[in-house]
Coordinates of C-alpha atoms in Angstrom, one line a residue:
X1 CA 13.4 -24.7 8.9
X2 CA 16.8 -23.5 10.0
X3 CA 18.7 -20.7 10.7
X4 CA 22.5 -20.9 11.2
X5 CA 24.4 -18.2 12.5
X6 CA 27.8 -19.1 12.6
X7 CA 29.5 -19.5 15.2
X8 CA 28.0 -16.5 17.5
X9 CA 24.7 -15.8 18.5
X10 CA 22.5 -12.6 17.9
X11 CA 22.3 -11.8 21.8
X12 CA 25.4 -12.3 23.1
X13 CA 24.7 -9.7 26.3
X14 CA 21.3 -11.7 27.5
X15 CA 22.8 -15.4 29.3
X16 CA 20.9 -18.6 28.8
X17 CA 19.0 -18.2 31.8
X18 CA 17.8 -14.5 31.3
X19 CA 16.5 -15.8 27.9
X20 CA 13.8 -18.5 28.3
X21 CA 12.6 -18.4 24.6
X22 CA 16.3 -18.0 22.9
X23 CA 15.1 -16.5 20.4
X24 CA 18.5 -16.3 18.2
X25 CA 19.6 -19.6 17.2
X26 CA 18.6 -22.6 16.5
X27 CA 17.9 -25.7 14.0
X28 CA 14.9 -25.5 12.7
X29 CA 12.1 -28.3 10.5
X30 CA 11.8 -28.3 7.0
X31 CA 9.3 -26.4 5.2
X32 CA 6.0 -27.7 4.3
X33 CA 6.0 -28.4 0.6
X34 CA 2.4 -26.2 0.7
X35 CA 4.2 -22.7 1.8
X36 CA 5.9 -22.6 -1.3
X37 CA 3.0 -23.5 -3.5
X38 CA 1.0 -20.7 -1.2
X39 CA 3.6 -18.0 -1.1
X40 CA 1.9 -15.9 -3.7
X41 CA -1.1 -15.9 -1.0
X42 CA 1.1 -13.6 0.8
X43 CA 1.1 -11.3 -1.0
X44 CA -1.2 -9.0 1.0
X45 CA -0.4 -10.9 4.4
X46 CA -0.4 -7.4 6.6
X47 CA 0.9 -6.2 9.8
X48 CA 0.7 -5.6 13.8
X49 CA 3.2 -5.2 16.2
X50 CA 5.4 -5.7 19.7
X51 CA 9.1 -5.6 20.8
X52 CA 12.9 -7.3 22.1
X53 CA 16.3 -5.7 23.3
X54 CA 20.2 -4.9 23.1
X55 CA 23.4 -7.6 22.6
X56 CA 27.0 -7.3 21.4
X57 CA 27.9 -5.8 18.4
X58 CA 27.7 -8.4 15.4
X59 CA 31.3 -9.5 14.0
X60 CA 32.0 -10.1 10.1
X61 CA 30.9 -14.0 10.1
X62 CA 27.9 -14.1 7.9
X63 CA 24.5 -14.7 9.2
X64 CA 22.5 -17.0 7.6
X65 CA 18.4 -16.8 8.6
X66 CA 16.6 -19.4 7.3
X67 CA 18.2 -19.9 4.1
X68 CA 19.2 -16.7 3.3
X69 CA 22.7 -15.3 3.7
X70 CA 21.9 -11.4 5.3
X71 CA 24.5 -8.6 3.9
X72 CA 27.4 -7.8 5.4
X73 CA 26.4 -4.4 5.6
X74 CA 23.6 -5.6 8.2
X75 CA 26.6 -6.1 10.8
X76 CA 26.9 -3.4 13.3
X77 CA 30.2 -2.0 14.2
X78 CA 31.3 -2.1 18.0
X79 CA 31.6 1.5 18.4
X80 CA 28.8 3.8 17.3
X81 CA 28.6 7.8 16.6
X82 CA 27.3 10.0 20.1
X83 CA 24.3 11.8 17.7
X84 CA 21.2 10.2 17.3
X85 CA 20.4 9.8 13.4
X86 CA 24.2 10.3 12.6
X87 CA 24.9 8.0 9.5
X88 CA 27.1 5.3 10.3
X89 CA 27.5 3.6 6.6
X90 CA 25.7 3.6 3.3
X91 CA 25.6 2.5 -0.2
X92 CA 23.9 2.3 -3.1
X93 CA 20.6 0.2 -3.0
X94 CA 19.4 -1.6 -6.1
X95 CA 15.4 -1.5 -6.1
X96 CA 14.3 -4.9 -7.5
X97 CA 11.1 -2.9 -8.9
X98 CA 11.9 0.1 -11.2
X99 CA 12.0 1.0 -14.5
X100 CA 14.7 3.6 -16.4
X101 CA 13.5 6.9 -16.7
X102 CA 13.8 9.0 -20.0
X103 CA 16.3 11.3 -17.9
X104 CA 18.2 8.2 -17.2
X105 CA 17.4 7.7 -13.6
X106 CA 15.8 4.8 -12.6
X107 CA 12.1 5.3 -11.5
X108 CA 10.6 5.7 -8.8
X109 CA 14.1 7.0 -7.5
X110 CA 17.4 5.8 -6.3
X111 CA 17.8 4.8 -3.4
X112 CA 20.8 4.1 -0.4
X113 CA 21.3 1.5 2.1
X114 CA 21.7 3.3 5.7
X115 CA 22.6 2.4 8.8
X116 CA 22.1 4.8 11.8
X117 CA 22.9 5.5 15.4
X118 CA 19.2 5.6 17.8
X119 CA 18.7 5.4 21.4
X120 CA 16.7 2.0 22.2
X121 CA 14.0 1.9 24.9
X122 CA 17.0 1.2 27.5
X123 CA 18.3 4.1 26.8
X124 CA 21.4 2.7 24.8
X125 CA 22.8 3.4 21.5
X126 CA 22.3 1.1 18.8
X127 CA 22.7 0.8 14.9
X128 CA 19.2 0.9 13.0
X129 CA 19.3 0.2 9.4
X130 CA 17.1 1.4 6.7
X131 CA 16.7 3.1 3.3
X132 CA 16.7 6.8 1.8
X133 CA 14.9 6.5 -1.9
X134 CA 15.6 9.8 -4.0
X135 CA 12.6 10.6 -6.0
X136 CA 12.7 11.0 -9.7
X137 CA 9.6 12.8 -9.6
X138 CA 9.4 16.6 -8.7
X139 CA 8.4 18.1 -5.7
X140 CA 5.6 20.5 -7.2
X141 CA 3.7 21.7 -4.5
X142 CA 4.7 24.9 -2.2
X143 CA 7.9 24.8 0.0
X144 CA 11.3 22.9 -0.1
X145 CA 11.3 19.2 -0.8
X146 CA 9.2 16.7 1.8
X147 CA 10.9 13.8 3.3
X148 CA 7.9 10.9 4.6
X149 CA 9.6 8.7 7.3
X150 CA 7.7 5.1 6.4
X151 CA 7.3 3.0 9.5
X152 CA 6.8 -0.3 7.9
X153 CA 3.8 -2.9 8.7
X154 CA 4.7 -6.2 10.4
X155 CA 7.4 -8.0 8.8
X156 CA 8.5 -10.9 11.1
X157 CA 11.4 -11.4 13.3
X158 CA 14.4 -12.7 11.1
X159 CA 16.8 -10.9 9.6
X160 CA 16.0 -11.6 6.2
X161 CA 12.4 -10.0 6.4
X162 CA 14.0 -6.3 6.7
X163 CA 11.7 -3.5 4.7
X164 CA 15.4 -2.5 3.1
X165 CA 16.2 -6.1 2.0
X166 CA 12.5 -6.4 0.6
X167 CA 13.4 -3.5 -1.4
X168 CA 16.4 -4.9 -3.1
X169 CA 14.4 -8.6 -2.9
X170 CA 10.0 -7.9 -3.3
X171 CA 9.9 -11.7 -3.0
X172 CA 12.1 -14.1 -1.1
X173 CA 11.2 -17.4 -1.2
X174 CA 13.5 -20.6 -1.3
X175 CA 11.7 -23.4 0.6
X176 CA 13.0 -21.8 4.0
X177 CA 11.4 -18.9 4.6
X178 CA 8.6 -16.5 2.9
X179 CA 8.6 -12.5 2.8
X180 CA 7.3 -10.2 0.7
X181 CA 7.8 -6.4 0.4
X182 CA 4.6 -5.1 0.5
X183 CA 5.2 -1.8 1.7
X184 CA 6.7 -0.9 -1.7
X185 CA 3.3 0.0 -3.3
X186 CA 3.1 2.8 -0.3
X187 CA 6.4 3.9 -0.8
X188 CA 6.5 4.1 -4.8
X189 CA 3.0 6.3 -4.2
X190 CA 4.7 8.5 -1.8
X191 CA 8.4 9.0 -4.2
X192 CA 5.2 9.4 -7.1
X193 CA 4.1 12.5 -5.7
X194 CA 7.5 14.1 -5.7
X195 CA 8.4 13.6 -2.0
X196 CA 11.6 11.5 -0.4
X197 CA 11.0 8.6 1.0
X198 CA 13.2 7.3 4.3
X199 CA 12.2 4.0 6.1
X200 CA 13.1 2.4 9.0
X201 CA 13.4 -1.7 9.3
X202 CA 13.2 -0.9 13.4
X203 CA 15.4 -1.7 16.4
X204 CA 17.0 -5.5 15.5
X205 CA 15.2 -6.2 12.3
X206 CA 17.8 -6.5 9.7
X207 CA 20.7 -5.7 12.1
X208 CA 21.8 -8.7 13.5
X209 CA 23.2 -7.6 16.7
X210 CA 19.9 -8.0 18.6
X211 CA 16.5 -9.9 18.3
X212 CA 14.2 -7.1 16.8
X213 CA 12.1 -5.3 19.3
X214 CA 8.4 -6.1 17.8
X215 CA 6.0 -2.9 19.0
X216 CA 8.4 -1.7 21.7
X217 CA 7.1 2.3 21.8
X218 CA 10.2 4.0 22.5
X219 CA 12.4 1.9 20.3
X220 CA 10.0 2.4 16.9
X221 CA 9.3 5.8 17.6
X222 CA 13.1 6.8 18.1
X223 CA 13.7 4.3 15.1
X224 CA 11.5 6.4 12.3
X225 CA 12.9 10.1 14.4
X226 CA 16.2 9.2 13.9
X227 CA 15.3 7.7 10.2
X228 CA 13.7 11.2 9.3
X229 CA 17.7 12.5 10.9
X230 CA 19.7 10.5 8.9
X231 CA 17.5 11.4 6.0
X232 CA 19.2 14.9 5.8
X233 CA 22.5 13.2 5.8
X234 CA 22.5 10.8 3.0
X235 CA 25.2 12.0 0.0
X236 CA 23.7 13.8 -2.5
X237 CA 20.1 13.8 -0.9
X238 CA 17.7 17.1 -1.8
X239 CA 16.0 17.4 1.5
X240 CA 17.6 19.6 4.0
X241 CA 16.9 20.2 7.4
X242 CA 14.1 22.9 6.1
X243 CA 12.2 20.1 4.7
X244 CA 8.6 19.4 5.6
X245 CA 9.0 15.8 7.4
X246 CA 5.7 13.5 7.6
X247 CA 5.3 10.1 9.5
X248 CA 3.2 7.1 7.7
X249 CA 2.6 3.5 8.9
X250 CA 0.1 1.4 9.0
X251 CA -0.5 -1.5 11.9
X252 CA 2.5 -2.6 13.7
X253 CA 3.9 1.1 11.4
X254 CA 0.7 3.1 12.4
X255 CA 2.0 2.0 16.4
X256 CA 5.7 3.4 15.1
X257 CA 4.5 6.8 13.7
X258 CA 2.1 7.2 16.6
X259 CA 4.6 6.5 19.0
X260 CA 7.2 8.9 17.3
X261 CA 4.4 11.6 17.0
X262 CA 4.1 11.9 20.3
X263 CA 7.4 11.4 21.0
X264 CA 9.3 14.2 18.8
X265 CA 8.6 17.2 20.8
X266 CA 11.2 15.9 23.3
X267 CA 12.9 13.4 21.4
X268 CA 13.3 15.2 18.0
X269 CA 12.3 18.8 18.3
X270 CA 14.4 19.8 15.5
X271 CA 12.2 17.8 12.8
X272 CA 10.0 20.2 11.3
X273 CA 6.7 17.4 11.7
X274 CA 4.4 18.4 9.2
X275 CA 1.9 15.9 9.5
X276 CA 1.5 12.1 10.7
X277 CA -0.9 8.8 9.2
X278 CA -1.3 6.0 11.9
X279 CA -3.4 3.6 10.5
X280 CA -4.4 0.7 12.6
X281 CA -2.0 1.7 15.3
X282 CA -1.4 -1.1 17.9
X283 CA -1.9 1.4 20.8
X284 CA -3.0 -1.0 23.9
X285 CA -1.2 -3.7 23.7
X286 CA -2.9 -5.5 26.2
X287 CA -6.4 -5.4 23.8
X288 CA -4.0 -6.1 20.4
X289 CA -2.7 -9.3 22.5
X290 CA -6.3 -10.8 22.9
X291 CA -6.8 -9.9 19.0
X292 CA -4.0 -11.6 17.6
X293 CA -4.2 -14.9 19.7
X294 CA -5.8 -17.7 18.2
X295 CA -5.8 -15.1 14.4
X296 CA -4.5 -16.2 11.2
X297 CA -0.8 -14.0 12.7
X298 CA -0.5 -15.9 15.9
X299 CA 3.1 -15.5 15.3
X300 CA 3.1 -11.7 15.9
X301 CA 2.3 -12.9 19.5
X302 CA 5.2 -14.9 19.8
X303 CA 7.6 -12.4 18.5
X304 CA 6.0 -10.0 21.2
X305 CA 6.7 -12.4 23.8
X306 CA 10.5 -13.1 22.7
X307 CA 10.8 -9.4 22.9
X308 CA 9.2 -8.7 26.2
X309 CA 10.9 -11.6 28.1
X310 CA 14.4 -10.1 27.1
X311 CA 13.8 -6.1 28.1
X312 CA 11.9 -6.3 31.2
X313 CA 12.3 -8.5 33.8
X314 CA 9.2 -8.7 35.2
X315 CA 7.4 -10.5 31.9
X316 CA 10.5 -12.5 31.7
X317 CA 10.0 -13.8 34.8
X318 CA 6.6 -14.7 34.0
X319 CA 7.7 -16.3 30.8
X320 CA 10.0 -18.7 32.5
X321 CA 7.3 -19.8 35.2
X322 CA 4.6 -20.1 32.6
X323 CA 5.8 -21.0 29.1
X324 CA 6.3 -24.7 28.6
X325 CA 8.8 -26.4 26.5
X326 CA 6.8 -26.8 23.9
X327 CA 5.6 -22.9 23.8
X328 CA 9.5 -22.3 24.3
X329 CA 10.1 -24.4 21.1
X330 CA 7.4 -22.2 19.1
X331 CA 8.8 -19.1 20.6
X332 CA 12.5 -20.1 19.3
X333 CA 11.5 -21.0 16.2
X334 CA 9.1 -17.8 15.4
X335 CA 12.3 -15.9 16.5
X336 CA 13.2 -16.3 12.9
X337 CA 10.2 -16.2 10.8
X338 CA 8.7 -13.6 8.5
X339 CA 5.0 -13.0 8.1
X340 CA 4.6 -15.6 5.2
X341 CA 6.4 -18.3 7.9
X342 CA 4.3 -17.0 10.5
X343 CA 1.0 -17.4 8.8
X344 CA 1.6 -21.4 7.5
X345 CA 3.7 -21.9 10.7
X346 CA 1.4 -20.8 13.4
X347 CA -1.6 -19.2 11.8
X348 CA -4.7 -20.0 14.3
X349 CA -2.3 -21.5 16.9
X350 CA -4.0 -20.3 20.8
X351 CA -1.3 -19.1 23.0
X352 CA -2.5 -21.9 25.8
X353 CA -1.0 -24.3 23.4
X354 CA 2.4 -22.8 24.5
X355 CA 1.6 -22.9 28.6
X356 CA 2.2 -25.1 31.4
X357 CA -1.4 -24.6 32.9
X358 CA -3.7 -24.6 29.5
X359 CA -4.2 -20.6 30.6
X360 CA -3.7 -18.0 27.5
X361 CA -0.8 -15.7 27.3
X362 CA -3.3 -12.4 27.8
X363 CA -5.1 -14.0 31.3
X364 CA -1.8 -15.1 32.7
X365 CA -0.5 -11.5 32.4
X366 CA -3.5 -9.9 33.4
X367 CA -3.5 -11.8 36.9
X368 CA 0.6 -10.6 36.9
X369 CA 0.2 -7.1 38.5
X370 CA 4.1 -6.4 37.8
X371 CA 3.7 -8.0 34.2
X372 CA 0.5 -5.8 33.8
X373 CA 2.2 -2.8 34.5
X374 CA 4.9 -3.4 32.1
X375 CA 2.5 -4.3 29.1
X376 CA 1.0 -1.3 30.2
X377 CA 3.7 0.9 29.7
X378 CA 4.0 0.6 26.0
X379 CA 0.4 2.3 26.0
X380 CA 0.2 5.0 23.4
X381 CA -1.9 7.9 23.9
X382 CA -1.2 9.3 27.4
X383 CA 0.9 12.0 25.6
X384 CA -0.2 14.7 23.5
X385 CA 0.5 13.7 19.6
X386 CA 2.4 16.9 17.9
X387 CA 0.8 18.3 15.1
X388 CA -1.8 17.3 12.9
X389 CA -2.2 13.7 12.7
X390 CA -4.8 11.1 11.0
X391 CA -5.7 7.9 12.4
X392 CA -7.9 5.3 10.3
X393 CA -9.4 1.9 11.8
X394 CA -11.6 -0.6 10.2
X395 CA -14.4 -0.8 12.3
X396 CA -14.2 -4.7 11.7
X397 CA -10.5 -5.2 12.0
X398 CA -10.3 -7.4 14.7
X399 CA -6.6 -8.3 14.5
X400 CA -5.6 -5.3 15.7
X401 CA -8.9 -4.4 17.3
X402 CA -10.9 -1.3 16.4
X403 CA -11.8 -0.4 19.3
X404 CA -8.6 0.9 20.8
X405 CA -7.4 2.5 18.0
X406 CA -10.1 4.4 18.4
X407 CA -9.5 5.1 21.8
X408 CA -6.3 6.6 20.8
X409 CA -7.7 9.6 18.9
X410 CA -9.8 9.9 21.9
X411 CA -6.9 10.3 24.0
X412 CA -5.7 12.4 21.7
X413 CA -8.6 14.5 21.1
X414 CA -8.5 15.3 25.0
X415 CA -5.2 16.7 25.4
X416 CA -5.9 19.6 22.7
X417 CA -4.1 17.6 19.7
X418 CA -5.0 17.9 16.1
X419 CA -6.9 14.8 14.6
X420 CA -8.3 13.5 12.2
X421 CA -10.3 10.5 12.7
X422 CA -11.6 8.1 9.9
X423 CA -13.4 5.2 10.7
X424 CA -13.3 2.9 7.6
X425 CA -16.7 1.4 7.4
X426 CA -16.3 -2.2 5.2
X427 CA -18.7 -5.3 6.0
X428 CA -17.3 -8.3 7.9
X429 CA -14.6 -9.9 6.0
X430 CA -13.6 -13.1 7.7
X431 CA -12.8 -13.2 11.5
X432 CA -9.3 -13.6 12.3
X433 CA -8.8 -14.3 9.0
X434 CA -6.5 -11.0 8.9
X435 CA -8.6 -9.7 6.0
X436 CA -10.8 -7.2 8.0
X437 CA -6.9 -5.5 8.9
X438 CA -5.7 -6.2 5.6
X439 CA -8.5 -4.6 3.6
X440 CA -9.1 -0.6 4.9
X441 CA -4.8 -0.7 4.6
X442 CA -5.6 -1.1 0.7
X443 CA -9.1 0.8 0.5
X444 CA -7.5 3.7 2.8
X445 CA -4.0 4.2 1.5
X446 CA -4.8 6.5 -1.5
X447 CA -6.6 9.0 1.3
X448 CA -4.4 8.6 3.7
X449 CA -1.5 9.5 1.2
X450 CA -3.5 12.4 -0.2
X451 CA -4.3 13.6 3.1
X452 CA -0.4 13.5 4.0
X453 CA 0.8 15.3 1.1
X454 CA -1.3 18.1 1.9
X455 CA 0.3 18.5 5.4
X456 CA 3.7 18.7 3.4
X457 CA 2.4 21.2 1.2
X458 CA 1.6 23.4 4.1
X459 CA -2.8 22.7 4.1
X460 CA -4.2 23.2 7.4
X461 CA -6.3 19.9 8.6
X462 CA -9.4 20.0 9.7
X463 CA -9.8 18.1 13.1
X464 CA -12.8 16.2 13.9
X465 CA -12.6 15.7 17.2
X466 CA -16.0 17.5 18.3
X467 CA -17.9 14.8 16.2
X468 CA -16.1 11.6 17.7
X469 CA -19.0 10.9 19.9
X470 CA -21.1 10.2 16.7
X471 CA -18.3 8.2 14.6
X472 CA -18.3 4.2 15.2

């Protein structure tokens, strides 16, 4: 597989030596002749999450990831507006699935190609793109318009897998690379019930100055803030700054809106949070790690690793005493894969593949005190989540494992916030197979979108945090 990127590179701050994995360039195999013939298996390939970190503003050569040629429009400028969630350019975003309405607007809606200043977890400014989808439908519940800020479900690493660019392109798939927009089905049900829909393709996904940060917690939660910002922006959008704003995600999405939940009292105060779905939410990191090694998305723990190594020093230093060169290969090369690569790639790799001493990944940071401490900081759930939020878990998902998602509305529950907690009770699917993760994201999304849409209409929920000591 290859990627070119002619002639710069995606992180031009970050020297050779600081980067172990280089995760930006490369040449890469060909593709197997069976991930095009299994491609429509991906269909429902789902979602977890963890993160990467800032480089030099991209320049107007194209960027070409895996095959596929990535818009202009991805290309950040070099100077970028002082407001978070200030628009920095948009245009007009063809949806490959609509139909024409009898009003002669396209359904679901019509929607705009942003890009938008954030604040990463360095405390930086950088350009986020993303998409603003204008309903056809109307809003007919109580109050103004709702705006949802969708916090998509793992996607991959390269550029071409953005949740914007799946919009325009549901399926790509040309022998290189695999990705499919799965998200739409969320995001047409949302626009269906007369709301706006904004999403965020997160720090470095679909921007191609910087190696998208996979799970970071500060970066994904300012990423959907500042998408719910730039949302009241957009030319000729309906919602205002009056309008009821909800957070949705699922997986590596449920770890973004859970993250920006807690997050938007100080980061976002302005945002009139009416309500927030986190469903699956990679919230301890250091438990997800163990889930996904060895799982059918064994990639997601490589694009965690290429993000890691770049922002903090101390797991990069443990990266370059314990990754060999064949795990430094696999790390390069996931550096540009979407879920659909990932899965015929490196589905049920064991990250002791990719170490000098045969140890895993997860026990060679767990006896790294300073590495510990870093994982350790993208913990969600030590603050208090803002207004009413909903958390689902399979109680067989054991990609992104049950148990600490749970935890999470515990933690929540204890510092006074409102949740609702719905343990989604489905017989053993297939371990590591992703389908116990997949599965309660299908079975659930209907509730969870009902449940949303009353927040917006201005329902009170009903928390259920006295009765978590009897719920699995």
């Amino acid at each position: 597989m290859s990627r070119e990127r002619a002639p710069r590179t995606r992180s031009t701050r970050i020297t050779d030596s600081e980067r172990p994995a280089a995760p930006s360039t490369a040449a890469r195999r060909p593709a197997p002749a069976g991930l095009r013939l299994l491609a429509g298996a991906v269909a429902g390939a789902v979602c977890v999450g963890m993160s990467a970190v800032p480089a030099a503003a991209a320049g107007t050569e194209p960027v070409v990831s895996r095959g596929v040629t990535i818009p202009a429009f991805y290309n950040p400028p070099a100077e970028l507006p002082a407001a978070n969630g200030a628009l920095i350019r948009t245009e007009a975003l063809p949806l490959g699935l609509s139909i024409p309405g009898l009003d002669g607007r396209p359904m679901p809606g019509t929607a705009t190609r942003l890009m938008y200043k954030s604040t990463d977890s360095a405390g930086q400014p950088v350009a986020v793109t993303g998409a603003y989808i204008e309903p056809s439908a109307a809003w007919k519940k109580p109050g103004p318009r709702p705006v949802v800020a969708v916090a998509s479900g793992t996607m991959g690493q390269g550029d071409q897998c953005a949740t914007s660019y799946a919009l325009q392109h549901p399926l790509t798939l040309n022998g290189e690379t695999v990705s499919v927009g799965y998200e739409a089905l969320a995001i047409y049900r949302i626009l269906a019930s007369g709301a706006a829909v904004v999403l965020t393709d997160y720090v470095g996904l679909g921007a191609t100055d910087r190696v998208h940060t996979y799970v970071n917690r500060l970066d994904q939660g300012h990423a959907l803030l500042d998408a719910a910002r730039a949302a009241r922006k957009v030319p000729g959008a309906s919602v205002t700054a009056d309008s009821p704003t909800g957070l949705y995600g699922y997986s590596q999405g449920g770890g973004a809106s859970a993250a920006a939940a807690e997050l938007q009292p100080s980061y976002a105060p302005e945002i009139p949070l009416a309500g927030t779905y986190a469903g699956a939410p990679p919230a301890d990191l250091t438990s997800v790690m163990k889930g996904i090694d060895g799982s059918a998305l064994a990639g997601a723990l490589a694009w965690s690793i290429n993000g890691f190594a770049q922002s903090d020093p101390d797991l990069r230093a443990v990266v370059e005493a314990n990754i060999s060169a064949t795990g430094k290969a696999a790390l390069k090369d996931a550096s540009t894969m979407c879920v659909g690569d990932a899965i015929f790639g490196l589905g049920f790799t064991k990250s002791n593949k990719w170490t000098n001493d045969g140890k895993s990944i997860g026990d060679i940071i767990a006896a790294e005190p300073k590495a510990k401490a870093a994982l350790d900081k993208q913990r969600i759930g030590r603050l208090k989540a803002a207004g009413p939020v909903r958390v689902a878990t399979g109680v067989q998902d054991d990609i992104v494992p049950h148990a600490q998602a749970r935890q999470l509305a515990v933690d929540w529950c204890r510092k006074g916030a409102d949740v609702t907690y719905d343990a989604i009770k489905l017989p053993n699917l297939g371990d590591k197979l992703l389908t116990n993760h997949l599965v309660p994201l299908i079975t659930d999304q209907g509730d969870a979108i009902s449940w949303l849409t009353d927040r917006l209409s201005g329902k009170a929920a009903a928390s259920n945090c006295r009765t978590m000591p009897l719920q699995p």
